[in-house]
Amino acid sequence: MTDSVIKGFPKGFLWGGAVAANQVEGGWNVGGKGLSTADMAIHKKDLKREEYEKHYKITNQQIEEAIVTQDASQYPKRRGIDFYHRFKQDMALFAEMNFKVLRVSIAWTRIYPNGIEEQPNEAGLRFYDELFDEMHKNGIEPLVTLSHYEMPIYLVNNYGGWSNRKTVDLFEKFAITVFERYQEKVKYWLTFNEIDSLIRHPFTSGGIVTERFPVDEVESVIYQALHHQFIASALAVKHCKRISPDAKIGCMLTRLLTYPESCAPEDVLLAHQENQLNYFFSDVQIRGRYPRHMTRRFAEKGIKVVMQPGDEEILQQHTVDFLSFSYYMSLVTSVNADKMDKVGGNIAGGVKNPHLKTTDWDWQIDPVGLRIALNDMYDRYHIPLFVVENGMGAVDHIDDDGQINDDYRIEFFRSHLKEMKEAVKDGVELMGYTSWAPIDLISASTSEMNKRYGFIYVDQDNDGKGTLERSRKKSFYWYQNVIETNGENL
């Protein structure tokens, strides 16, 4: 062996943070922006924090009411944290933290308000020009997601969202537009945020309103929409490489590492199958084909996915350069799960792990799981990895002196970064790390503000009241030092 021992994070490691347009921008009705699926989301105060799926549920009636409502007070993602007007101030704070990269997304509805326009909206394109210019001015590299939990509501109501093949063509046009416009400003791209989440919340991820389809067809509709996103992702890769040959474009997965509850072979097999299903979404985009185990799954569940001629070739010929993923928690499964204690807030529920603590939202905290996940993914794919979401939502309290001493957040990140460093020393090729989120924002699932992730506090409550003033938490200075020392000081 000639390889030297890896001692820590490589030179040029991309440290930073991640946000999404629909959770921070605001400005929902300015600059020619159209209505998106995210603009339909309300903060459901009557639901418990842990009722994850119910927060994502949306009905025809809710959509109809949202479309005619010009009020942003009920719709937190319409106001965000006013990043649309304050991004220069925020970028200065990110630069103060020594960010090397910032993950953002482009709102499709800023570029094509309804998704069907012949020409793009110049005001929207100009906004992202200004954003990327400001990032470069501060020494921050953009990492840009094409689709992050939003699409034009027009396409939902007139095409059925991603269930319609026509949406692939419209997305392809959008992707080409932004690749051409920003080819000199963006070197790192992602296609779909947490593409696997379409299975868990089809409206948020795919514009699928389930009540518009026969009950026995819903699962097929969802997997058909997923197939369309796979094709759209591959076509985006194709055009990115054509327009910007030196750019890197990746896919993104919610990494849901699943443990067996016991060493009983039945539990081990079930956990294996859960992990296998989680990898299905990255398998298609990295290996360029559907894994064979999905053929059996589709047949046994009566799921029908229609492929057009040439689809297999599109998937095979246009695979991604790297795999990015979010990691918040691990899961536990058992064949006897119905008789066991459950965890309420996990993204995908599951059996409670007695060895792990949980966050205020009942998400299980498992830093060692991140090391396991990194090694497992790298062993499986042998392509570069990128942690593009990792963090904890918490209720922050302001001390009498105005400070926020969020030691719990520091401990969360410290423990995860330690395990991430161990994975790098294990030989995992890791491009970078972007925390979710470096600044308080509107929660994706519950559309609330009190679920705070940031190193930067934003003065706004769940009802939109507050000055929107930004202030540094204790964790701000901790993460600043982490980046300054390239992860040596944790």
CSV table of C-alpha atoms in Angstrom, one decimal:
chain,number,residue,atom,x,y,z
A,1,MET,CA,0.0,0.0,0.0
A,2,THR,CA,1.3,3.5,-0.9
A,3,ASP,CA,-1.7,5.6,0.3
A,4,SER,CA,-0.8,7.8,3.3
A,5,VAL,CA,-2.9,7.9,6.4
A,6,ILE,CA,-5.6,10.5,6.2
A,7,LYS,CA,-5.5,12.7,9.3
A,8,GLY,CA,-8.5,15.1,8.8
A,9,PHE,CA,-10.5,17.1,6.3
A,10,PRO,CA,-8.8,17.7,3.0
A,11,LYS,CA,-7.5,21.1,1.9
A,12,GLY,CA,-10.3,22.9,0.0
A,13,PHE,CA,-13.0,21.2,1.9
A,14,LEU,CA,-16.3,23.0,1.2
A,15,TRP,CA,-17.7,24.2,4.6
A,16,GLY,CA,-20.9,26.2,4.7
A,17,GLY,CA,-24.6,26.1,5.1
A,18,ALA,CA,-27.8,25.3,3.2
A,19,VAL,CA,-31.1,27.0,2.7
A,20,ALA,CA,-34.1,26.7,0.3
A,21,ALA,CA,-35.7,29.5,-1.7
A,22,ASN,CA,-39.2,28.8,-0.4
A,23,GLN,CA,-38.1,28.8,3.2
A,24,VAL,CA,-36.1,32.0,3.2
A,25,GLU,CA,-36.8,34.3,0.3
A,26,GLY,CA,-40.2,35.7,0.9
A,27,GLY,CA,-41.1,38.2,-1.8
A,28,TRP,CA,-43.8,35.7,-3.0
A,29,ASN,CA,-45.6,38.3,-5.1
A,30,VAL,CA,-42.8,40.6,-6.3
A,31,GLY,CA,-40.5,40.6,-9.2
A,32,GLY,CA,-43.0,38.8,-11.4
A,33,LYS,CA,-42.9,35.6,-9.3
A,34,GLY,CA,-45.8,33.1,-9.8
A,35,LEU,CA,-47.6,31.0,-7.2
A,36,SER,CA,-45.8,27.8,-6.1
A,37,THR,CA,-46.8,24.7,-4.2
A,38,ALA,CA,-44.9,26.1,-1.2
A,39,ASP,CA,-47.2,29.2,-1.2
A,40,MET,CA,-50.0,26.8,-0.4
A,41,ALA,CA,-48.5,25.6,2.9
A,42,ILE,CA,-50.0,26.9,6.1
A,43,HIS,CA,-48.8,26.6,9.7
A,44,LYS,CA,-51.3,24.1,11.3
A,45,LYS,CA,-51.3,25.3,14.9
A,46,ASP,CA,-53.7,22.6,16.0
A,47,LEU,CA,-51.4,19.8,15.1
A,48,LYS,CA,-48.7,18.4,17.4
A,49,ARG,CA,-45.0,18.8,16.3
A,50,GLU,CA,-44.7,15.1,15.8
A,51,GLU,CA,-47.6,14.7,13.4
A,52,TYR,CA,-45.2,14.9,10.5
A,53,GLU,CA,-47.4,13.5,7.7
A,54,LYS,CA,-50.4,15.6,8.7
A,55,HIS,CA,-48.4,18.8,8.4
A,56,TYR,CA,-47.6,17.9,4.8
A,57,LYS,CA,-51.1,16.9,3.8
A,58,ILE,CA,-53.0,19.3,1.5
A,59,THR,CA,-56.5,19.2,0.0
A,60,ASN,CA,-58.2,20.7,-3.0
A,61,GLN,CA,-60.0,23.1,-0.8
A,62,GLN,CA,-56.8,24.4,0.8
A,63,ILE,CA,-55.3,25.0,-2.6
A,64,GLU,CA,-58.4,26.8,-3.9
A,65,GLU,CA,-58.4,29.1,-0.8
A,66,ALA,CA,-54.7,29.7,-1.0
A,67,ILE,CA,-54.8,30.8,-4.7
A,68,VAL,CA,-57.3,33.5,-4.0
A,69,THR,CA,-55.8,34.7,-0.7
A,70,GLN,CA,-53.4,37.6,-1.0
A,71,ASP,CA,-52.6,37.5,2.7
A,72,ALA,CA,-49.2,36.1,3.7
A,73,SER,CA,-50.0,35.9,7.4
A,74,GLN,CA,-51.4,32.3,7.2
A,75,TYR,CA,-48.8,31.2,4.7
A,76,PRO,CA,-45.3,31.5,6.4
A,77,LYS,CA,-43.4,30.4,3.3
A,78,ARG,CA,-44.7,33.4,1.4
A,79,ARG,CA,-42.9,35.7,3.8
A,80,GLY,CA,-39.9,33.5,4.7
A,81,ILE,CA,-37.2,35.6,6.5
A,82,ASP,CA,-37.1,38.3,3.8
A,83,PHE,CA,-33.9,36.9,2.3
A,84,TYR,CA,-35.1,38.4,-1.0
A,85,HIS,CA,-34.4,41.9,0.3
A,86,ARG,CA,-31.8,41.1,3.0
A,87,PHE,CA,-29.4,38.6,1.2
A,88,LYS,CA,-26.5,41.0,1.2
A,89,GLN,CA,-26.7,41.4,5.0
A,90,ASP,CA,-27.0,37.6,5.4
A,91,MET,CA,-24.1,37.0,3.0
A,92,ALA,CA,-21.9,39.2,5.1
A,93,LEU,CA,-22.7,37.1,8.2
A,94,PHE,CA,-22.0,33.9,6.3
A,95,ALA,CA,-18.7,35.3,5.2
A,96,GLU,CA,-17.9,36.3,8.8
A,97,MET,CA,-18.4,32.6,9.6
A,98,ASN,CA,-15.8,31.8,6.9
A,99,PHE,CA,-18.2,30.0,4.6
A,100,LYS,CA,-16.7,28.5,1.5
A,101,VAL,CA,-20.0,27.4,0.0
A,102,LEU,CA,-23.7,28.2,0.4
A,103,ARG,CA,-26.4,25.9,-0.8
A,104,VAL,CA,-29.4,27.7,-2.2
A,105,SER,CA,-32.2,26.8,-4.6
A,106,ILE,CA,-33.7,28.6,-7.6
A,107,ALA,CA,-37.5,29.1,-7.4
A,108,TRP,CA,-38.9,27.8,-10.7
A,109,THR,CA,-41.7,30.4,-10.3
A,110,ARG,CA,-39.3,33.3,-10.4
A,111,ILE,CA,-38.0,32.2,-13.8
A,112,TYR,CA,-41.2,30.8,-15.3
A,113,PRO,CA,-44.1,32.0,-13.1
A,114,ASN,CA,-46.5,29.4,-14.4
A,115,GLY,CA,-44.0,27.0,-15.9
A,116,ILE,CA,-45.4,27.3,-19.4
A,117,GLU,CA,-44.1,30.7,-20.6
A,118,GLU,CA,-42.2,31.0,-23.8
A,119,GLN,CA,-39.7,33.4,-22.4
A,120,PRO,CA,-38.2,33.5,-18.8
A,121,ASN,CA,-38.9,36.3,-16.4
A,122,GLU,CA,-36.0,38.6,-16.6
A,123,ALA,CA,-36.6,40.1,-13.1
A,124,GLY,CA,-36.3,36.6,-11.6
A,125,LEU,CA,-33.1,35.8,-13.5
A,126,ARG,CA,-31.6,39.2,-12.4
A,127,PHE,CA,-32.3,38.4,-8.8
A,128,TYR,CA,-30.3,35.3,-8.9
A,129,ASP,CA,-27.5,37.1,-10.8
A,130,GLU,CA,-27.3,39.6,-7.9
A,131,LEU,CA,-27.4,36.8,-5.4
A,132,PHE,CA,-24.6,34.8,-7.0
A,133,ASP,CA,-22.6,37.9,-7.5
A,134,GLU,CA,-22.9,38.8,-3.9
A,135,MET,CA,-21.8,35.3,-2.9
A,136,HIS,CA,-18.7,35.5,-5.0
A,137,LYS,CA,-18.0,39.0,-3.7
A,138,ASN,CA,-17.8,37.3,-0.2
A,139,GLY,CA,-15.7,34.4,-1.4
A,140,ILE,CA,-18.6,31.9,-1.2
A,141,GLU,CA,-19.2,29.3,-3.9
A,142,PRO,CA,-22.8,28.7,-4.9
A,143,LEU,CA,-24.2,25.1,-4.7
A,144,VAL,CA,-27.5,25.4,-6.4
A,145,THR,CA,-30.5,23.1,-6.2
A,146,LEU,CA,-32.8,23.1,-9.3
A,147,SER,CA,-35.9,21.8,-7.5
A,148,HIS,CA,-36.3,22.1,-3.7
A,149,TYR,CA,-39.9,21.4,-2.6
A,150,GLU,CA,-41.6,23.8,-5.0
A,151,MET,CA,-43.0,24.0,-8.5
A,152,PRO,CA,-45.6,26.3,-10.2
A,153,ILE,CA,-49.1,25.6,-8.8
A,154,TYR,CA,-50.3,26.2,-12.4
A,155,LEU,CA,-48.7,22.9,-13.4
A,156,VAL,CA,-50.3,21.1,-10.5
A,157,ASN,CA,-53.8,22.3,-11.4
A,158,ASN,CA,-53.5,22.0,-15.2
A,159,TYR,CA,-51.1,19.0,-15.6
A,160,GLY,CA,-51.2,17.0,-12.4
A,161,GLY,CA,-47.8,18.0,-11.4
A,162,TRP,CA,-45.0,15.5,-11.9
A,163,SER,CA,-47.5,12.8,-12.8
A,164,ASN,CA,-47.6,14.3,-16.3
A,165,ARG,CA,-44.8,13.7,-18.7
A,166,LYS,CA,-45.2,17.2,-20.0
A,167,THR,CA,-43.7,18.5,-16.8
A,168,VAL,CA,-40.4,16.9,-17.7
A,169,ASP,CA,-40.2,19.0,-20.9
A,170,LEU,CA,-41.1,22.2,-19.0
A,171,PHE,CA,-38.5,21.4,-16.3
A,172,GLU,CA,-35.9,20.7,-18.9
A,173,LYS,CA,-36.5,24.1,-20.4
A,174,PHE,CA,-36.2,25.7,-17.0
A,175,ALA,CA,-32.9,23.8,-16.3
A,176,ILE,CA,-31.4,24.9,-19.7
A,177,THR,CA,-32.4,28.5,-19.0
A,178,VAL,CA,-30.5,28.6,-15.7
A,179,PHE,CA,-27.6,26.6,-16.8
A,180,GLU,CA,-27.0,29.0,-19.7
A,181,ARG,CA,-27.6,32.1,-17.6
A,182,TYR,CA,-25.3,31.2,-14.7
A,183,GLN,CA,-22.7,29.0,-16.4
A,184,GLU,CA,-20.0,31.5,-15.4
A,185,LYS,CA,-21.2,31.8,-11.8
A,186,VAL,CA,-22.2,28.3,-10.6
A,187,LYS,CA,-19.9,25.3,-10.6
A,188,TYR,CA,-21.9,23.0,-8.4
A,189,TRP,CA,-25.5,21.9,-9.1
A,190,LEU,CA,-28.0,19.5,-7.6
A,191,THR,CA,-31.1,18.3,-9.5
A,192,PHE,CA,-33.9,17.3,-7.0
A,193,ASN,CA,-33.8,17.9,-3.3
A,194,GLU,CA,-34.4,14.7,-1.3
A,195,ILE,CA,-36.0,13.0,-4.4
A,196,ASP,CA,-37.1,10.1,-2.3
A,197,SER,CA,-39.4,12.3,-0.3
A,198,LEU,CA,-41.9,12.2,-3.1
A,199,ILE,CA,-43.0,8.9,-1.6
A,200,ARG,CA,-43.6,10.4,1.8
A,201,HIS,CA,-45.2,13.8,0.8
A,202,PRO,CA,-46.2,13.7,-2.8
A,203,PHE,CA,-47.6,17.2,-2.9
A,204,THR,CA,-44.6,19.0,-1.5
A,205,SER,CA,-42.1,17.1,-3.6
A,206,GLY,CA,-44.1,16.3,-6.8
A,207,GLY,CA,-47.3,18.5,-6.9
A,208,ILE,CA,-49.4,15.4,-6.5
A,209,VAL,CA,-52.8,16.1,-4.9
A,210,THR,CA,-53.7,12.5,-3.9
A,211,GLU,CA,-57.5,13.1,-3.6
A,212,ARG,CA,-57.6,13.9,-7.3
A,213,PHE,CA,-56.8,10.3,-8.1
A,214,PRO,CA,-58.6,7.0,-7.5
A,215,VAL,CA,-57.3,5.5,-4.2
A,216,ASP,CA,-56.1,2.3,-5.8
A,217,GLU,CA,-54.0,4.2,-8.3
A,218,VAL,CA,-52.3,6.7,-6.0
A,219,GLU,CA,-49.2,4.7,-5.4
A,220,SER,CA,-48.7,4.1,-9.2
A,221,VAL,CA,-49.2,7.8,-9.8
A,222,ILE,CA,-46.6,8.6,-7.2
A,223,TYR,CA,-44.0,6.2,-8.7
A,224,GLN,CA,-44.8,7.4,-12.2
A,225,ALA,CA,-44.1,11.0,-11.0
A,226,LEU,CA,-40.9,9.7,-9.5
A,227,HIS,CA,-39.9,8.2,-12.8
A,228,HIS,CA,-40.5,11.5,-14.5
A,229,GLN,CA,-38.2,13.2,-12.0
A,230,PHE,CA,-35.6,10.6,-12.6
A,231,ILE,CA,-35.8,11.4,-16.4
A,232,ALA,CA,-35.8,15.1,-15.7
A,233,SER,CA,-32.7,14.7,-13.4
A,234,ALA,CA,-30.8,12.8,-16.1
A,235,LEU,CA,-31.7,15.4,-18.8
A,236,ALA,CA,-30.5,18.1,-16.4
A,237,VAL,CA,-27.2,16.3,-16.1
A,238,LYS,CA,-27.0,16.0,-19.9
A,239,HIS,CA,-27.5,19.7,-20.4
A,240,CYS,CA,-25.3,20.8,-17.5
A,241,LYS,CA,-22.4,18.9,-19.0
A,242,ARG,CA,-23.1,20.3,-22.4
A,243,ILE,CA,-23.3,23.9,-21.3
A,244,SER,CA,-20.8,23.8,-18.5
A,245,PRO,CA,-18.3,21.0,-19.0
A,246,ASP,CA,-16.3,21.8,-15.9
A,247,ALA,CA,-19.3,22.0,-13.6
A,248,LYS,CA,-20.2,19.2,-11.2
A,249,ILE,CA,-23.8,18.1,-10.9
A,250,GLY,CA,-25.2,15.7,-8.2
A,251,CYS,CA,-28.3,14.1,-7.0
A,252,MET,CA,-29.7,14.3,-3.4
A,253,LEU,CA,-31.0,11.6,-1.1
A,254,THR,CA,-32.6,11.7,2.4
A,255,ARG,CA,-30.3,9.1,4.0
A,256,LEU,CA,-32.5,7.1,6.3
A,257,LEU,CA,-30.1,4.7,7.8
A,258,THR,CA,-32.2,1.8,9.3
A,259,TYR,CA,-31.1,-0.6,12.1
A,260,PRO,CA,-32.7,-3.9,13.0
A,261,GLU,CA,-34.4,-3.8,16.4
A,262,SER,CA,-32.8,-7.2,17.2
A,263,CYS,CA,-30.4,-9.7,15.7
A,264,ALA,CA,-33.3,-11.9,14.8
A,265,PRO,CA,-32.8,-12.7,11.1
A,266,GLU,CA,-36.3,-11.5,10.2
A,267,ASP,CA,-35.4,-8.1,11.7
A,268,VAL,CA,-32.1,-8.0,10.0
A,269,LEU,CA,-33.7,-8.8,6.6
A,270,LEU,CA,-36.3,-6.1,7.1
A,271,ALA,CA,-33.7,-3.5,7.9
A,272,HIS,CA,-31.7,-4.6,4.9
A,273,GLN,CA,-34.8,-4.1,2.7
A,274,GLU,CA,-35.5,-0.7,4.2
A,275,ASN,CA,-32.0,0.4,3.4
A,276,GLN,CA,-32.2,-1.1,0.0
A,277,LEU,CA,-35.4,0.8,-0.7
A,278,ASN,CA,-33.7,4.1,0.5
A,279,TYR,CA,-30.8,3.4,-2.0
A,280,PHE,CA,-33.2,2.8,-4.9
A,281,PHE,CA,-33.5,6.6,-5.4
A,282,SER,CA,-29.7,7.1,-5.7
A,283,ASP,CA,-29.1,3.8,-7.5
A,284,VAL,CA,-31.1,5.0,-10.5
A,285,GLN,CA,-29.3,8.3,-10.7
A,286,ILE,CA,-25.8,6.9,-10.1
A,287,ARG,CA,-25.9,3.4,-11.7
A,288,GLY,CA,-28.3,4.5,-14.4
A,289,ARG,CA,-30.9,1.8,-14.0
A,290,TYR,CA,-33.7,0.6,-11.8
A,291,PRO,CA,-32.4,-2.1,-9.3
A,292,ARG,CA,-33.9,-5.5,-10.0
A,293,HIS,CA,-35.5,-5.8,-6.5
A,294,MET,CA,-37.9,-3.0,-7.5
A,295,THR,CA,-39.4,-5.1,-10.2
A,296,ARG,CA,-40.6,-7.6,-7.6
A,297,ARG,CA,-41.8,-4.7,-5.3
A,298,PHE,CA,-43.8,-3.1,-8.1
A,299,ALA,CA,-45.3,-6.5,-9.1
A,300,GLU,CA,-46.3,-7.4,-5.6
A,301,LYS,CA,-47.8,-4.0,-4.8
A,302,GLY,CA,-49.5,-3.7,-8.2
A,303,ILE,CA,-47.5,-0.5,-9.1
A,304,LYS,CA,-47.5,0.3,-12.8
A,305,VAL,CA,-44.7,2.6,-14.1
A,306,VAL,CA,-44.8,3.5,-17.8
A,307,MET,CA,-41.5,4.0,-19.5
A,308,GLN,CA,-41.3,5.7,-22.9
A,309,PRO,CA,-38.9,4.4,-25.6
A,310,GLY,CA,-35.5,5.8,-24.9
A,311,ASP,CA,-36.0,6.3,-21.1
A,312,GLU,CA,-33.6,3.5,-20.2
A,313,GLU,CA,-30.9,5.0,-22.4
A,314,ILE,CA,-31.4,8.5,-20.9
A,315,LEU,CA,-31.0,7.1,-17.4
A,316,GLN,CA,-27.9,5.1,-18.4
A,317,GLN,CA,-26.1,7.8,-20.3
A,318,HIS,CA,-26.6,10.7,-17.9
A,319,THR,CA,-25.5,9.8,-14.4
A,320,VAL,CA,-24.5,12.2,-11.7
A,321,ASP,CA,-21.0,13.2,-10.7
A,322,PHE,CA,-21.5,13.0,-6.9
A,323,LEU,CA,-24.1,12.0,-4.3
A,324,SER,CA,-25.3,14.6,-1.9
A,325,PHE,CA,-27.6,13.8,1.0
A,326,SER,CA,-29.3,15.0,4.1
A,327,TYR,CA,-28.7,13.2,7.4
A,328,TYR,CA,-30.8,14.1,10.5
A,329,MET,CA,-31.4,10.8,12.3
A,330,SER,CA,-31.4,7.0,12.1
A,331,LEU,CA,-34.4,4.6,12.2
A,332,VAL,CA,-35.1,1.3,13.8
A,333,THR,CA,-37.4,-1.4,12.3
A,334,SER,CA,-38.8,-4.8,13.4
A,335,VAL,CA,-41.2,-7.4,12.2
A,336,ASN,CA,-42.9,-6.8,15.6
A,337,ALA,CA,-43.0,-3.0,15.3
A,338,ASP,CA,-46.7,-2.8,16.1
A,339,LYS,CA,-46.0,-4.0,19.6
A,340,MET,CA,-43.1,-1.6,20.3
A,341,ASP,CA,-42.7,2.0,21.4
A,342,LYS,CA,-42.6,4.3,18.4
A,343,VAL,CA,-40.7,7.6,17.9
A,344,GLY,CA,-43.1,10.3,16.9
A,345,GLY,CA,-41.1,12.9,15.0
A,346,ASN,CA,-38.7,11.0,12.8
A,347,ILE,CA,-39.0,11.7,9.1
A,348,ALA,CA,-40.2,8.1,8.6
A,349,GLY,CA,-41.3,7.2,12.1
A,350,GLY,CA,-40.1,3.8,13.2
A,351,VAL,CA,-39.4,2.0,16.4
A,352,LYS,CA,-37.9,4.0,19.3
A,353,ASN,CA,-34.1,3.5,19.8
A,354,PRO,CA,-33.5,3.3,23.6
A,355,HIS,CA,-29.8,4.2,23.0
A,356,LEU,CA,-30.4,7.6,21.5
A,357,LYS,CA,-31.6,11.0,22.7
A,358,THR,CA,-34.1,13.0,20.7
A,359,THR,CA,-34.6,16.7,19.7
A,360,ASP,CA,-37.4,18.9,20.8
A,361,TRP,CA,-39.3,17.6,17.7
A,362,ASP,CA,-38.6,13.9,18.7
A,363,TRP,CA,-36.0,13.3,16.0
A,364,GLN,CA,-33.4,10.7,17.2
A,365,ILE,CA,-29.9,12.0,17.4
A,366,ASP,CA,-27.3,9.5,16.1
A,367,PRO,CA,-23.9,11.0,15.1
A,368,VAL,CA,-22.3,7.5,14.8
A,369,GLY,CA,-25.0,6.7,12.2
A,370,LEU,CA,-23.5,9.5,10.0
A,371,ARG,CA,-20.1,7.7,9.9
A,372,ILE,CA,-21.9,4.4,9.1
A,373,ALA,CA,-23.9,6.0,6.4
A,374,LEU,CA,-20.9,7.7,4.8
A,375,ASN,CA,-18.9,4.5,4.7
A,376,ASP,CA,-21.8,2.5,3.4
A,377,MET,CA,-22.6,5.0,0.6
A,378,TYR,CA,-19.0,5.3,-0.5
A,379,ASP,CA,-18.5,1.5,-0.5
A,380,ARG,CA,-21.6,1.2,-2.6
A,381,TYR,CA,-21.0,3.9,-5.2
A,382,HIS,CA,-17.3,4.9,-5.1
A,383,ILE,CA,-18.1,8.5,-6.1
A,384,PRO,CA,-17.6,11.7,-4.1
A,385,LEU,CA,-20.1,12.4,-1.3
A,386,PHE,CA,-21.4,15.7,0.0
A,387,VAL,CA,-23.3,16.3,3.2
A,388,VAL,CA,-25.7,19.0,2.2
A,389,GLU,CA,-28.1,19.0,5.2
A,390,ASN,CA,-27.5,18.1,8.8
A,391,GLY,CA,-28.8,20.0,11.8
A,392,MET,CA,-31.3,20.1,14.7
A,393,GLY,CA,-34.5,22.1,15.1
A,394,ALA,CA,-34.7,23.4,18.6
A,395,VAL,CA,-36.6,26.0,20.7
A,396,ASP,CA,-34.1,28.8,21.4
A,397,HIS,CA,-34.3,31.0,24.5
A,398,ILE,CA,-32.9,34.5,24.7
A,399,ASP,CA,-31.1,35.2,28.0
A,400,ASP,CA,-31.6,38.5,29.9
A,401,ASP,CA,-28.5,39.9,28.3
A,402,GLY,CA,-29.8,39.2,24.9
A,403,GLN,CA,-27.6,36.2,24.2
A,404,ILE,CA,-28.6,32.8,22.9
A,405,ASN,CA,-26.3,30.2,24.5
A,406,ASP,CA,-27.2,27.2,22.3
A,407,ASP,CA,-24.8,24.7,23.7
A,408,TYR,CA,-27.2,21.9,22.7
A,409,ARG,CA,-26.7,22.9,19.1
A,410,ILE,CA,-23.0,23.1,19.4
A,411,GLU,CA,-23.0,19.6,21.0
A,412,PHE,CA,-25.1,18.2,18.1
A,413,PHE,CA,-22.8,19.6,15.4
A,414,ARG,CA,-19.6,18.7,17.3
A,415,SER,CA,-20.7,15.1,17.7
A,416,HIS,CA,-21.7,14.7,14.1
A,417,LEU,CA,-18.6,16.5,12.7
A,418,LYS,CA,-16.3,14.2,14.8
A,419,GLU,CA,-17.9,11.2,13.2
A,420,MET,CA,-17.7,12.8,9.8
A,421,LYS,CA,-14.0,13.3,10.3
A,422,GLU,CA,-13.6,9.7,11.3
A,423,ALA,CA,-15.4,8.7,8.0
A,424,VAL,CA,-12.9,10.9,6.1
A,425,LYS,CA,-10.1,9.1,7.9
A,426,ASP,CA,-11.7,5.8,7.0
A,427,GLY,CA,-11.1,6.8,3.3
A,428,VAL,CA,-14.5,8.3,2.3
A,429,GLU,CA,-14.1,10.9,-0.4
A,430,LEU,CA,-16.1,13.8,1.0
A,431,MET,CA,-16.5,17.1,-0.9
A,432,GLY,CA,-18.0,19.3,1.8
A,433,TYR,CA,-20.5,19.9,4.5
A,434,THR,CA,-23.4,22.4,4.6
A,435,SER,CA,-25.4,22.6,7.8
A,436,TRP,CA,-29.1,22.9,7.8
A,437,ALA,CA,-29.6,25.7,8.3
A,438,PRO,CA,-27.1,28.4,9.1
A,439,ILE,CA,-29.9,30.9,9.7
A,440,ASP,CA,-33.3,30.5,11.3
A,441,LEU,CA,-36.0,29.9,8.6
A,442,ILE,CA,-39.5,28.6,8.0
A,443,SER,CA,-39.6,24.9,8.7
A,444,ALA,CA,-40.2,22.7,5.7
A,445,SER,CA,-42.5,20.3,7.4
A,446,THR,CA,-44.4,22.3,10.0
A,447,SER,CA,-44.1,25.8,8.4
A,448,GLU,CA,-43.2,27.3,11.7
A,449,MET,CA,-40.5,29.7,12.8
A,450,ASN,CA,-40.0,28.4,16.3
A,451,LYS,CA,-38.3,25.3,15.0
A,452,ARG,CA,-34.9,27.0,14.9
A,453,TYR,CA,-31.9,25.6,13.1
A,454,GLY,CA,-29.6,28.5,12.7
A,455,PHE,CA,-26.3,29.8,14.0
A,456,ILE,CA,-28.0,33.2,13.3
A,457,TYR,CA,-31.2,34.1,15.1
A,458,VAL,CA,-34.0,35.8,13.2
A,459,ASP,CA,-36.4,37.9,15.2
A,460,GLN,CA,-39.7,36.5,13.9
A,461,ASP,CA,-42.3,34.3,15.5
A,462,ASN,CA,-44.7,31.7,14.1
A,463,ASP,CA,-47.2,34.5,13.3
A,464,GLY,CA,-44.7,36.6,11.4
A,465,LYS,CA,-44.3,39.1,14.1
A,466,GLY,CA,-40.9,40.6,14.8
A,467,THR,CA,-38.2,42.9,13.4
A,468,LEU,CA,-36.5,40.3,11.3
A,469,GLU,CA,-33.3,41.5,12.8
A,470,ARG,CA,-30.4,39.0,12.7
A,471,SER,CA,-28.2,38.3,15.6
A,472,ARG,CA,-25.4,35.8,16.3
A,473,LYS,CA,-25.9,32.8,18.6
A,474,LYS,CA,-23.1,31.2,20.6
A,475,SER,CA,-22.9,28.5,17.9
A,476,PHE,CA,-22.1,31.2,15.3
A,477,TYR,CA,-18.6,31.7,16.9
A,478,TRP,CA,-18.1,28.0,17.4
A,479,TYR,CA,-18.8,27.1,13.7
A,480,GLN,CA,-16.7,30.1,12.6
A,481,ASN,CA,-13.7,28.5,14.4
A,482,VAL,CA,-14.5,25.1,13.0
A,483,ILE,CA,-14.2,26.4,9.5
A,484,GLU,CA,-11.2,28.6,10.2
A,485,THR,CA,-9.3,25.5,11.4
A,486,ASN,CA,-10.7,23.3,8.7
A,487,GLY,CA,-12.3,21.1,11.3
A,488,GLU,CA,-9.3,20.7,13.6
A,489,ASN,CA,-11.0,22.5,16.4
A,490,LEU,CA,-14.3,20.8,17.2
